[in-house]
Every structure is written in C-alpha cells, then in structure tokens.
Amino acid sequence: MSLFNLAVFISGSGSNLQAVIDATENGTIPNAKVALVISSREGVYGLERAEKHGINSMVIDRQNSERILKVLEDHTINGIILAGYLSMLPPDVVQAYSGKIINIHPALLPKFGGKGFYGIRVHQAVLESGDKHTGATVHVVDLEYDTGPSLIQSIVSVLPDDTAEALQKRVLVEEHKILVLAAKALVENRIDEMVKNPIILG
Ligand code: GRF
C-alpha cells in the first residue's frame, strides 16, 4: 500500500512539524510520511528538524505558486499541513489541493483570527480581551486567512496571572495534540466527516 505523502509548510521553529513527523514515525498516523517541508523563511529551526529526519526541505517565496505547485507534484503530495506558516497560500495552490489542506491556529477561531493574528500577538489579544478561555483550532484552508471550516478545537483556560508567553506555552501543547488528530483524519480521508462533526476537546 503506497504511503500518503504529506507536505508541511512552516515559517519558524517547527514544533508543530515535529509533532507530525513523530506521529508518522511512531505509528500514531499510520501509512503516511512527511515527504516535503517548505519554509517561507531561510534559516528557521524547522528546516533543521526536517534535515534531521532526512526529509526533503526547501525555502520557496510565498508568492511563487508555480514553483510550489511543481515541487508538490514532484513529491506526489496527497495532503498539505500549514504548521506555523505565516503567509497565505497562493490561490492556485489552494484550488489544486482543495479540501486537502489543513492549518493550525493558536486560538478558538473565529475569535482572534485573520490577518495580523499570529504567534504571541494572538495570546496578547486574548489577555487584553479578558476572555476566560482560549485554545487552538485546526481548520480546512480556503482562500481567506483562518476562515475555513473548523475540524477540531481544544479549549485552554486563561489563568488570572497569565502572561502571553505562559499562555502560548499551554496552547502550543494543545496545538500539537489536535494537529496530529486532524492530520490522521486527512490521511484517512475523513476531513468531510470531521467538517460535519467538528470535535471540541477540553
Ligand atoms: C504556533 O503557535 C502556531 O500555531 C503559530 O506559530 C506558532 C509556532 O509554531 N502559527 P511552530 O512551533 O513553528 O510549529
């Protein structure tokens, strides 16, 4: 049985990438492998993580859709994961893999999502809002920022003395968990089912 080839797009440390690599290697996500890592930035730790696992990785300008599509095709990619990728995918890439692209966001979308809401800024906004809960969301990628249908969310309590960094740390643990669950659904062709019955943990 041929393996399901995953491409993971990153822009930074790649801890979500690492969670997916580990899950495909330890059997949590069977019959799949991370076949390709594409970064929008040079010199990020996520590229070292790929190299350590012998995964083909490269930096491609986020607007170079021609090169992105060519590389995805060359690697016979079956599904795409955006994991800390801080750009929009070009529309023709989203269309070419429609329904087969998932993204992890460090908040309970639709709250604290959209352009400008990424990384530590998300958690600062949550603290400023006075919300008692936040969390993480994996959703299907469509042609806008963070607006595709939710697949799975995990709720995290905001503690009275929370700093943005402390909150980010707790949310990141949940991101890794739900990204692996959603990636497994992607590999097993259960995305449509999950869209109909999104999961909420916590
Ligand atoms: C994570 O919070 C992710 O959701 C956000 O960037 C942060 C770093 O992710 N987009 P990673 O460690 O690079 O996977």
Tab-separated table of C-alpha atoms and ligand atoms in Angstrom, residues 10-17 49 83-86 104-106 118-119 123 168 171-172 175-176, ligand 1:
chain	number	residue	atom	x	y	z
A	10	ILE	CA	6.471	26.288	8.050
A	11	SER	CA	7.900	29.723	8.825
A	12	GLY	CA	9.546	29.164	12.185
A	13	SER	CA	10.599	26.735	14.901
A	14	GLY	CA	8.513	23.875	13.514
A	15	SER	CA	7.326	22.350	16.796
A	16	ASN	CA	4.015	21.500	15.081
A	17	LEU	CA	6.001	19.986	12.200
A	49	ARG	CA	14.146	19.394	12.138
A	83	ALA	CA	2.128	24.492	10.644
A	84	GLY	CA	3.200	27.930	11.798
A	85	TYR	CA	3.194	29.110	8.167
A	86	LEU	CA	2.817	32.868	8.347
A	104	ILE	CA	-3.305	25.100	12.913
A	105	HIS	CA	-4.171	28.381	14.620
A	106	PRO	CA	-3.407	29.219	18.272
A	118	TYR	CA	-0.263	35.148	14.592
A	119	GLY	CA	2.267	33.971	17.174
A	123	HIS	CA	-2.199	35.490	23.104
A	168	GLN	CA	1.315	30.462	24.425
A	171	VAL	CA	-1.840	26.439	23.931
A	172	LEU	CA	1.112	25.042	21.960
A	175	GLU	CA	-1.869	22.537	19.105
A	176	HIS	CA	0.436	19.557	18.797
B	1	GRF	C1	2.314	28.223	16.828
B	1	GRF	O1	1.581	28.815	17.876
B	1	GRF	C2	1.488	28.209	15.579
B	1	GRF	O2	0.122	27.971	15.798
B	1	GRF	C3	1.704	29.592	15.076
B	1	GRF	O3	3.096	29.743	15.195
B	1	GRF	C4	3.488	29.121	16.428
B	1	GRF	C5	4.787	28.381	16.238
B	1	GRF	O4	4.535	27.201	15.633
B	1	GRF	N1	1.202	29.796	13.774
B	1	GRF	P1	5.739	26.162	15.318
B	1	GRF	O5	6.477	25.895	16.616
B	1	GRF	O6	6.642	26.827	14.303
B	1	GRF	O7	5.039	24.936	14.799
